[in-house]
Amino acid sequence: MNRIESLNNPVARNIQSIIELKGLKQKAVAENAGLTAQSLCDVISGRRVLKIAEVKRIADALSVTPNDLFKTD
């Protein structure tokens, strides 16, 4: 795991899981959150650090709370 991946976890992992569970398209989630598809992809894959201001927008796009994105199992 690289440094960015460790900074983004567990949020990036939860974003990906929620997208898959809800059968959403990553591009649609990104657009609804005001991000580019590439930007969201980079966050999930650990190539870009997730900004705290983006967490709420992504949570809203996924119809979950920001707390849901920070959950660990």
mmCIF file as gemmi writes it, N, C-alpha and C atoms, coordinates in Angstrom:
data_model
loop_
_atom_site.group_PDB
_atom_site.id
_atom_site.type_symbol
_atom_site.label_atom_id
_atom_site.label_alt_id
_atom_site.label_comp_id
_atom_site.label_asym_id
_atom_site.label_entity_id
_atom_site.label_seq_id
_atom_site.pdbx_PDB_ins_code
_atom_site.Cartn_x
_atom_site.Cartn_y
_atom_site.Cartn_z
_atom_site.occupancy
_atom_site.B_iso_or_equiv
_atom_site.pdbx_formal_charge
_atom_site.auth_seq_id
_atom_site.auth_asym_id
_atom_site.pdbx_PDB_model_num
ATOM 1 N N . MET Axp A 1 ? 0.861 -1.181 0 1 0 ? 1 A 1
ATOM 2 C CA . MET Axp A 1 ? 0 0 0 1 0 ? 1 A 1
ATOM 3 C C . MET Axp A 1 ? 0.902 1.237 0 1 0 ? 1 A 1
ATOM 4 N N . ASN Axp A 2 ? 0.633 2.151 -0.924 1 0 ? 2 A 1
ATOM 5 C CA . ASN Axp A 2 ? 1.444 3.372 -0.954 1 0 ? 2 A 1
ATOM 6 C C . ASN Axp A 2 ? 0.912 4.393 0.052 1 0 ? 2 A 1
ATOM 7 N N . ARG Axp A 3 ? 1.626 5.459 0.206 1 0 ? 3 A 1
ATOM 8 C CA . ARG Axp A 3 ? 1.288 6.484 1.203 1 0 ? 3 A 1
ATOM 9 C C . ARG Axp A 3 ? -0.091 7.094 0.962 1 0 ? 3 A 1
ATOM 10 N N . ILE Axp A 4 ? -0.413 7.39 -0.282 1 0 ? 4 A 1
ATOM 11 C CA . ILE Axp A 4 ? -1.722 7.984 -0.572 1 0 ? 4 A 1
ATOM 12 C C . ILE Axp A 4 ? -2.833 6.99 -0.266 1 0 ? 4 A 1
ATOM 13 N N . GLU Axp A 5 ? -2.649 5.732 -0.633 1 0 ? 5 A 1
ATOM 14 C CA . GLU Axp A 5 ? -3.665 4.726 -0.32 1 0 ? 5 A 1
ATOM 15 C C . GLU Axp A 5 ? -3.911 4.663 1.182 1 0 ? 5 A 1
ATOM 16 N N . SER Axp A 6 ? -2.854 4.721 1.964 1 0 ? 6 A 1
ATOM 17 C CA . SER Axp A 6 ? -3.025 4.655 3.414 1 0 ? 6 A 1
ATOM 18 C C . SER Axp A 6 ? -3.732 5.896 3.949 1 0 ? 6 A 1
ATOM 19 N N . LEU Axp A 7 ? -3.52 7.048 3.326 1 0 ? 7 A 1
ATOM 20 C CA . LEU Axp A 7 ? -4.217 8.261 3.739 1 0 ? 7 A 1
ATOM 21 C C . LEU Axp A 7 ? -5.702 8.208 3.394 1 0 ? 7 A 1
ATOM 22 N N . ASN Axp A 8 ? -6.033 7.622 2.268 1 0 ? 8 A 1
ATOM 23 C CA . ASN Axp A 8 ? -7.419 7.57 1.803 1 0 ? 8 A 1
ATOM 24 C C . ASN Axp A 8 ? -8.242 6.461 2.449 1 0 ? 8 A 1
ATOM 25 N N . ASN Axp A 9 ? -7.594 5.454 3 1 0 ? 9 A 1
ATOM 26 C CA . ASN Axp A 9 ? -8.332 4.344 3.607 1 0 ? 9 A 1
ATOM 27 C C . ASN Axp A 9 ? -8.866 4.754 4.954 1 0 ? 9 A 1
ATOM 28 N N . PRO Axp A 10 ? -10.034 4.293 5.388 1 0 ? 10 A 1
ATOM 29 C CA . PRO Axp A 10 ? -10.941 3.366 4.718 1 0 ? 10 A 1
ATOM 30 C C . PRO Axp A 10 ? -11.926 4.042 3.762 1 0 ? 10 A 1
ATOM 31 N N . VAL Axp A 11 ? -11.863 5.36 3.659 1 0 ? 11 A 1
ATOM 32 C CA . VAL Axp A 11 ? -12.855 6.09 2.874 1 0 ? 11 A 1
ATOM 33 C C . VAL Axp A 11 ? -12.887 5.635 1.416 1 0 ? 11 A 1
ATOM 34 N N . ALA Axp A 12 ? -11.74 5.546 0.778 1 0 ? 12 A 1
ATOM 35 C CA . ALA Axp A 12 ? -11.709 5.146 -0.633 1 0 ? 12 A 1
ATOM 36 C C . ALA Axp A 12 ? -12.277 3.741 -0.818 1 0 ? 12 A 1
ATOM 37 N N . ARG Axp A 13 ? -11.925 2.854 0.092 1 0 ? 13 A 1
ATOM 38 C CA . ARG Axp A 13 ? -12.442 1.48 0.019 1 0 ? 13 A 1
ATOM 39 C C . ARG Axp A 13 ? -13.966 1.466 0.18 1 0 ? 13 A 1
ATOM 40 N N . ASN Axp A 14 ? -14.471 2.285 1.097 1 0 ? 14 A 1
ATOM 41 C CA . ASN Axp A 14 ? -15.923 2.341 1.314 1 0 ? 14 A 1
ATOM 42 C C . ASN Axp A 14 ? -16.643 2.984 0.135 1 0 ? 14 A 1
ATOM 43 N N . ILE Axp A 15 ? -16.047 3.992 -0.466 1 0 ? 15 A 1
ATOM 44 C CA . ILE Axp A 15 ? -16.656 4.601 -1.652 1 0 ? 15 A 1
ATOM 45 C C . ILE Axp A 15 ? -16.824 3.541 -2.735 1 0 ? 15 A 1
ATOM 46 N N . GLN Axp A 16 ? -15.766 2.803 -2.995 1 0 ? 16 A 1
ATOM 47 C CA . GLN Axp A 16 ? -15.819 1.762 -4.023 1 0 ? 16 A 1
ATOM 48 C C . GLN Axp A 16 ? -16.862 0.702 -3.685 1 0 ? 16 A 1
ATOM 49 N N . SER Axp A 17 ? -16.897 0.273 -2.432 1 0 ? 17 A 1
ATOM 50 C CA . SER Axp A 17 ? -17.868 -0.749 -2.015 1 0 ? 17 A 1
ATOM 51 C C . SER Axp A 17 ? -19.302 -0.273 -2.188 1 0 ? 17 A 1
ATOM 52 N N . ILE Axp A 18 ? -19.577 0.959 -1.789 1 0 ? 18 A 1
ATOM 53 C CA . ILE Axp A 18 ? -20.934 1.507 -1.897 1 0 ? 18 A 1
ATOM 54 C C . ILE Axp A 18 ? -21.335 1.646 -3.36 1 0 ? 18 A 1
ATOM 55 N N . ILE Axp A 19 ? -20.42 2.098 -4.19 1 0 ? 19 A 1
ATOM 56 C CA . ILE Axp A 19 ? -20.701 2.197 -5.625 1 0 ? 19 A 1
ATOM 57 C C . ILE Axp A 19 ? -21.093 0.826 -6.173 1 0 ? 19 A 1
ATOM 58 N N . GLU Axp A 20 ? -20.326 -0.192 -5.809 1 0 ? 20 A 1
ATOM 59 C CA . GLU Axp A 20 ? -20.616 -1.547 -6.293 1 0 ? 20 A 1
ATOM 60 C C . GLU Axp A 20 ? -21.924 -2.083 -5.722 1 0 ? 20 A 1
ATOM 61 N N . LEU Axp A 21 ? -22.147 -1.902 -4.418 1 0 ? 21 A 1
ATOM 62 C CA . LEU Axp A 21 ? -23.366 -2.408 -3.778 1 0 ? 21 A 1
ATOM 63 C C . LEU Axp A 21 ? -24.629 -1.775 -4.354 1 0 ? 21 A 1
ATOM 64 N N . LYS Axp A 22 ? -24.549 -0.503 -4.672 1 0 ? 22 A 1
ATOM 65 C CA . LYS Axp A 22 ? -25.715 0.21 -5.191 1 0 ? 22 A 1
ATOM 66 C C . LYS Axp A 22 ? -25.834 0.108 -6.708 1 0 ? 22 A 1
ATOM 67 N N . GLY Axp A 23 ? -24.855 -0.519 -7.351 1 0 ? 23 A 1
ATOM 68 C CA . GLY Axp A 23 ? -24.887 -0.671 -8.8 1 0 ? 23 A 1
ATOM 69 C C . GLY Axp A 23 ? -24.767 0.651 -9.539 1 0 ? 23 A 1
ATOM 70 N N . LEU Axp A 24 ? -24.01 1.568 -8.967 1 0 ? 24 A 1
ATOM 71 C CA . LEU Axp A 24 ? -23.843 2.883 -9.571 1 0 ? 24 A 1
ATOM 72 C C . LEU Axp A 24 ? -22.655 2.907 -10.52 1 0 ? 24 A 1
ATOM 73 N N . LYS Axp A 25 ? -22.621 3.907 -11.347 1 0 ? 25 A 1
ATOM 74 C CA . LYS Axp A 25 ? -21.49 4.136 -12.232 1 0 ? 25 A 1
ATOM 75 C C . LYS Axp A 25 ? -20.575 5.163 -11.567 1 0 ? 25 A 1
ATOM 76 N N . GLN Axp A 26 ? -19.298 4.867 -11.537 1 0 ? 26 A 1
ATOM 77 C CA . GLN Axp A 26 ? -18.324 5.753 -10.916 1 0 ? 26 A 1
ATOM 78 C C . GLN Axp A 26 ? -18.373 7.15 -11.532 1 0 ? 26 A 1
ATOM 79 N N . LYS Axp A 27 ? -18.552 7.22 -12.839 1 0 ? 27 A 1
ATOM 80 C CA . LYS Axp A 27 ? -18.608 8.512 -13.528 1 0 ? 27 A 1
ATOM 81 C C . LYS Axp A 27 ? -19.794 9.338 -13.042 1 0 ? 27 A 1
ATOM 82 N N . ALA Axp A 28 ? -20.949 8.712 -12.864 1 0 ? 28 A 1
ATOM 83 C CA . ALA Axp A 28 ? -22.143 9.428 -12.398 1 0 ? 28 A 1
ATOM 84 C C . ALA Axp A 28 ? -21.955 9.931 -10.975 1 0 ? 28 A 1
ATOM 85 N N . VAL Axp A 29 ? -21.356 9.111 -10.125 1 0 ? 29 A 1
ATOM 86 C CA . VAL Axp A 29 ? -21.09 9.529 -8.742 1 0 ? 29 A 1
ATOM 87 C C . VAL Axp A 29 ? -20.145 10.731 -8.74 1 0 ? 29 A 1
ATOM 88 N N . ALA Axp A 30 ? -19.096 10.644 -9.542 1 0 ? 30 A 1
ATOM 89 C CA . ALA Axp A 30 ? -18.125 11.741 -9.625 1 0 ? 30 A 1
ATOM 90 C C . ALA Axp A 30 ? -18.813 13.033 -10.062 1 0 ? 30 A 1
ATOM 91 N N . GLU Axp A 31 ? -19.594 12.963 -11.112 1 0 ? 31 A 1
ATOM 92 C CA . GLU Axp A 31 ? -20.273 14.158 -11.62 1 0 ? 31 A 1
ATOM 93 C C . GLU Axp A 31 ? -21.228 14.737 -10.59 1 0 ? 31 A 1
ATOM 94 N N . ASN Axp A 32 ? -21.963 13.871 -9.883 1 0 ? 32 A 1
ATOM 95 C CA . ASN Axp A 32 ? -22.889 14.341 -8.853 1 0 ? 32 A 1
ATOM 96 C C . ASN Axp A 32 ? -22.16 14.968 -7.665 1 0 ? 32 A 1
ATOM 97 N N . ALA Axp A 33 ? -20.902 14.584 -7.479 1 0 ? 33 A 1
ATOM 98 C CA . ALA Axp A 33 ? -20.088 15.138 -6.395 1 0 ? 33 A 1
ATOM 99 C C . ALA Axp A 33 ? -19.272 16.342 -6.845 1 0 ? 33 A 1
ATOM 100 N N . GLY Axp A 34 ? -19.405 16.723 -8.109 1 0 ? 34 A 1
ATOM 101 C CA . GLY Axp A 34 ? -18.658 17.863 -8.623 1 0 ? 34 A 1
ATOM 102 C C . GLY Axp A 34 ? -17.203 17.548 -8.923 1 0 ? 34 A 1
ATOM 103 N N . LEU Axp A 35 ? -16.922 16.282 -9.192 1 0 ? 35 A 1
ATOM 104 C CA . LEU Axp A 35 ? -15.568 15.837 -9.522 1 0 ? 35 A 1
ATOM 105 C C . LEU Axp A 35 ? -15.542 15.3 -10.944 1 0 ? 35 A 1
ATOM 106 N N . THR Axp A 36 ? -14.366 15.184 -11.488 1 0 ? 36 A 1
ATOM 107 C CA . THR Axp A 36 ? -14.253 14.48 -12.763 1 0 ? 36 A 1
ATOM 108 C C . THR Axp A 36 ? -14.191 12.994 -12.471 1 0 ? 36 A 1
ATOM 109 N N . ALA Axp A 37 ? -14.532 12.195 -13.458 1 0 ? 37 A 1
ATOM 110 C CA . ALA Axp A 37 ? -14.453 10.746 -13.298 1 0 ? 37 A 1
ATOM 111 C C . ALA Axp A 37 ? -13.021 10.328 -12.996 1 0 ? 37 A 1
ATOM 112 N N . GLN Axp A 38 ? -12.066 10.977 -13.665 1 0 ? 38 A 1
ATOM 113 C CA . GLN Axp A 38 ? -10.653 10.646 -13.443 1 0 ? 38 A 1
ATOM 114 C C . GLN Axp A 38 ? -10.219 10.983 -12.023 1 0 ? 38 A 1
ATOM 115 N N . SER Axp A 39 ? -10.697 12.089 -11.509 1 0 ? 39 A 1
ATOM 116 C CA . SER Axp A 39 ? -10.343 12.509 -10.152 1 0 ? 39 A 1
ATOM 117 C C . SER Axp A 39 ? -10.838 11.493 -9.125 1 0 ? 39 A 1
ATOM 118 N N . LEU Axp A 40 ? -12.078 11.052 -9.257 1 0 ? 40 A 1
ATOM 119 C CA . LEU Axp A 40 ? -12.62 10.05 -8.332 1 0 ? 40 A 1
ATOM 120 C C . LEU Axp A 40 ? -11.874 8.729 -8.487 1 0 ? 40 A 1
ATOM 121 N N . CYS Axp A 41 ? -11.595 8.348 -9.708 1 0 ? 41 A 1
ATOM 122 C CA . CYS Axp A 41 ? -10.831 7.123 -9.955 1 0 ? 41 A 1
ATOM 123 C C . CYS Axp A 41 ? -9.457 7.209 -9.288 1 0 ? 41 A 1
ATOM 124 N N . ASP Axp A 42 ? -8.821 8.361 -9.387 1 0 ? 42 A 1
ATOM 125 C CA . ASP Axp A 42 ? -7.503 8.548 -8.773 1 0 ? 42 A 1
ATOM 126 C C . ASP Axp A 42 ? -7.567 8.454 -7.25 1 0 ? 42 A 1
ATOM 127 N N . VAL Axp A 43 ? -8.633 8.957 -6.658 1 0 ? 43 A 1
ATOM 128 C CA . VAL Axp A 43 ? -8.811 8.855 -5.205 1 0 ? 43 A 1
ATOM 129 C C . VAL Axp A 43 ? -8.956 7.388 -4.806 1 0 ? 43 A 1
ATOM 130 N N . ILE Axp A 44 ? -9.83 6.677 -5.501 1 0 ? 44 A 1
ATOM 131 C CA . ILE Axp A 44 ? -10.099 5.28 -5.164 1 0 ? 44 A 1
ATOM 132 C C . ILE Axp A 44 ? -8.86 4.412 -5.34 1 0 ? 44 A 1
ATOM 133 N N . SER Axp A 45 ? -8.084 4.689 -6.377 1 0 ? 45 A 1
ATOM 134 C CA . SER Axp A 45 ? -6.913 3.86 -6.669 1 0 ? 45 A 1
ATOM 135 C C . SER Axp A 45 ? -5.642 4.315 -5.949 1 0 ? 45 A 1
ATOM 136 N N . GLY Axp A 46 ? -5.727 5.388 -5.175 1 0 ? 46 A 1
ATOM 137 C CA . GLY Axp A 46 ? -4.581 5.822 -4.392 1 0 ? 46 A 1
ATOM 138 C C . GLY Axp A 46 ? -3.57 6.662 -5.14 1 0 ? 46 A 1
ATOM 139 N N . ARG Axp A 47 ? -3.996 7.275 -6.223 1 0 ? 47 A 1
ATOM 140 C CA . ARG Axp A 47 ? -3.09 8.158 -6.967 1 0 ? 47 A 1
ATOM 141 C C . ARG Axp A 47 ? -3.279 9.622 -6.593 1 0 ? 47 A 1
ATOM 142 N N . ARG Axp A 48 ? -4.301 9.911 -5.792 1 0 ? 48 A 1
ATOM 143 C CA . ARG Axp A 48 ? -4.609 11.293 -5.41 1 0 ? 48 A 1
ATOM 144 C C . ARG Axp A 48 ? -5.19 11.282 -4.008 1 0 ? 48 A 1
ATOM 145 N N . VAL Axp A 49 ? -4.772 12.225 -3.198 1 0 ? 49 A 1
ATOM 146 C CA . VAL Axp A 49 ? -5.276 12.325 -1.83 1 0 ? 49 A 1
ATOM 147 C C . VAL Axp A 49 ? -6.69 12.905 -1.848 1 0 ? 49 A 1
ATOM 148 N N . LEU Axp A 50 ? -7.565 12.276 -1.118 1 0 ? 50 A 1
ATOM 149 C CA . LEU Axp A 50 ? -8.942 12.75 -0.979 1 0 ? 50 A 1
ATOM 150 C C . LEU Axp A 50 ? -8.951 13.98 -0.082 1 0 ? 50 A 1
ATOM 151 N N . LYS Axp A 51 ? -9.549 15.046 -0.571 1 0 ? 51 A 1
ATOM 152 C CA . LYS Axp A 51 ? -9.662 16.271 0.222 1 0 ? 51 A 1
ATOM 153 C C . LYS Axp A 51 ? -10.872 16.153 1.136 1 0 ? 51 A 1
ATOM 154 N N . ILE Axp A 52 ? -10.729 16.65 2.349 1 0 ? 52 A 1
ATOM 155 C CA . ILE Axp A 52 ? -11.814 16.54 3.319 1 0 ? 52 A 1
ATOM 156 C C . ILE Axp A 52 ? -13.083 17.218 2.821 1 0 ? 52 A 1
ATOM 157 N N . ALA Axp A 53 ? -12.955 18.288 2.063 1 0 ? 53 A 1
ATOM 158 C CA . ALA Axp A 53 ? -14.129 18.982 1.533 1 0 ? 53 A 1
ATOM 159 C C . ALA Axp A 53 ? -14.888 18.12 0.531 1 0 ? 53 A 1
ATOM 160 N N . GLU Axp A 54 ? -14.212 17.152 -0.073 1 0 ? 54 A 1
ATOM 161 C CA . GLU Axp A 54 ? -14.849 16.281 -1.059 1 0 ? 54 A 1
ATOM 162 C C . GLU Axp A 54 ? -15.646 15.154 -0.419 1 0 ? 54 A 1
ATOM 163 N N . VAL Axp A 55 ? -15.342 14.837 0.831 1 0 ? 55 A 1
ATOM 164 C CA . VAL Axp A 55 ? -16.008 13.716 1.502 1 0 ? 55 A 1
ATOM 165 C C . VAL Axp A 55 ? -17.513 13.927 1.559 1 0 ? 55 A 1
ATOM 166 N N . LYS Axp A 56 ? -17.954 15.093 1.98 1 0 ? 56 A 1
ATOM 167 C CA . LYS Axp A 56 ? -19.397 15.381 2.093 1 0 ? 56 A 1
ATOM 168 C C . LYS Axp A 56 ? -20.067 15.322 0.722 1 0 ? 56 A 1
ATOM 169 N N . ARG Axp A 57 ? -19.419 15.869 -0.286 1 0 ? 57 A 1
ATOM 170 C CA . ARG Axp A 57 ? -20.009 15.861 -1.628 1 0 ? 57 A 1
ATOM 171 C C . ARG Axp A 57 ? -20.125 14.438 -2.171 1 0 ? 57 A 1
ATOM 172 N N . ILE Axp A 58 ? -19.122 13.624 -1.927 1 0 ? 58 A 1
ATOM 173 C CA . ILE Axp A 58 ? -19.173 12.23 -2.382 1 0 ? 58 A 1
ATOM 174 C C . ILE Axp A 58 ? -20.235 11.468 -1.599 1 0 ? 58 A 1
ATOM 175 N N . ALA Axp A 59 ? -20.295 11.693 -0.296 1 0 ? 59 A 1
ATOM 176 C CA . ALA Axp A 59 ? -21.324 11.037 0.523 1 0 ? 59 A 1
ATOM 177 C C . ALA Axp A 59 ? -22.717 11.394 0.016 1 0 ? 59 A 1
ATOM 178 N N . ASP Axp A 60 ? -22.943 12.664 -0.28 1 0 ? 60 A 1
ATOM 179 C CA . ASP Axp A 60 ? -24.245 13.091 -0.806 1 0 ? 60 A 1
ATOM 180 C C . ASP Axp A 60 ? -24.536 12.411 -2.138 1 0 ? 60 A 1
ATOM 181 N N . ALA Axp A 61 ? -23.538 12.312 -2.991 1 0 ? 61 A 1
ATOM 182 C CA . ALA Axp A 61 ? -23.722 11.671 -4.297 1 0 ? 61 A 1
ATOM 183 C C . ALA Axp A 61 ? -24.055 10.195 -4.148 1 0 ? 61 A 1
ATOM 184 N N . LEU Axp A 62 ? -23.583 9.584 -3.063 1 0 ? 62 A 1
ATOM 185 C CA . LEU Axp A 62 ? -23.859 8.162 -2.806 1 0 ? 62 A 1
ATOM 186 C C . LEU Axp A 62 ? -25.098 7.953 -1.942 1 0 ? 62 A 1
ATOM 187 N N . SER Axp A 63 ? -25.722 9.04 -1.488 1 0 ? 63 A 1
ATOM 188 C CA . SER Axp A 63 ? -26.882 9 -0.585 1 0 ? 63 A 1
ATOM 189 C C . SER Axp A 63 ? -26.56 8.271 0.718 1 0 ? 63 A 1
ATOM 190 N N . VAL Axp A 64 ? -25.391 8.599 1.271 1 0 ? 64 A 1
ATOM 191 C CA . VAL Axp A 64 ? -24.974 8.075 2.573 1 0 ? 64 A 1
ATOM 192 C C . VAL Axp A 64 ? -24.463 9.256 3.392 1 0 ? 64 A 1
ATOM 193 N N . THR Axp A 65 ? -24.151 9.008 4.656 1 0 ? 65 A 1
ATOM 194 C CA . THR Axp A 65 ? -23.565 10.056 5.483 1 0 ? 65 A 1
ATOM 195 C C . THR Axp A 65 ? -22.045 9.994 5.378 1 0 ? 65 A 1
ATOM 196 N N . PRO Axp A 66 ? -21.389 11.097 5.668 1 0 ? 66 A 1
ATOM 197 C CA . PRO Axp A 66 ? -19.921 11.041 5.706 1 0 ? 66 A 1
ATOM 198 C C . PRO Axp A 66 ? -19.413 9.99 6.684 1 0 ? 66 A 1
ATOM 199 N N . ASN Axp A 67 ? -20.125 9.794 7.787 1 0 ? 67 A 1
ATOM 200 C CA . ASN Axp A 67 ? -19.719 8.766 8.749 1 0 ? 67 A 1
ATOM 201 C C . ASN Axp A 67 ? -19.692 7.378 8.121 1 0 ? 67 A 1
ATOM 202 N N . ASP Axp A 68 ? -20.609 7.129 7.191 1 0 ? 68 A 1
ATOM 203 C CA . ASP Axp A 68 ? -20.634 5.829 6.517 1 0 ? 68 A 1
ATOM 204 C C . ASP Axp A 68 ? -19.339 5.595 5.739 1 0 ? 68 A 1
ATOM 205 N N . LEU Axp A 69 ? -18.749 6.655 5.241 1 0 ? 69 A 1
ATOM 206 C CA . LEU Axp A 69 ? -17.522 6.519 4.462 1 0 ? 69 A 1
ATOM 207 C C . LEU Axp A 69 ? -16.302 6.238 5.352 1 0 ? 69 A 1
ATOM 208 N N . PHE Axp A 70 ? -16.383 6.603 6.609 1 0 ? 70 A 1
ATOM 209 C CA . PHE Axp A 70 ? -15.264 6.412 7.524 1 0 ? 70 A 1
ATOM 210 C C . PHE Axp A 70 ? -15.349 5.106 8.33 1 0 ? 70 A 1
ATOM 211 N N . LYS Axp A 71 ? -16.409 4.343 8.158 1 0 ? 71 A 1
ATOM 212 C CA . LYS Axp A 71 ? -16.578 3.107 8.927 1 0 ? 71 A 1
ATOM 213 C C . LYS Axp A 71 ? -15.499 2.09 8.604 1 0 ? 71 A 1
ATOM 214 N N . THR Axp A 72 ? -15.091 1.399 9.637 1 0 ? 72 A 1
ATOM 215 C CA . THR Axp A 72 ? -14.165 0.281 9.47 1 0 ? 72 A 1
ATOM 216 C C . THR Axp A 72 ? -14.841 -0.97 10.023 1 0 ? 72 A 1
ATOM 217 N N . ASP Axp A 73 ? -14.463 -2.099 9.477 1 0 ? 73 A 1
ATOM 218 C CA . ASP Axp A 73 ? -15.074 -3.359 9.95 1 0 ? 73 A 1
ATOM 219 C C . ASP Axp A 73 ? -14.178 -4.058 10.927 1 0 ? 73 A 1
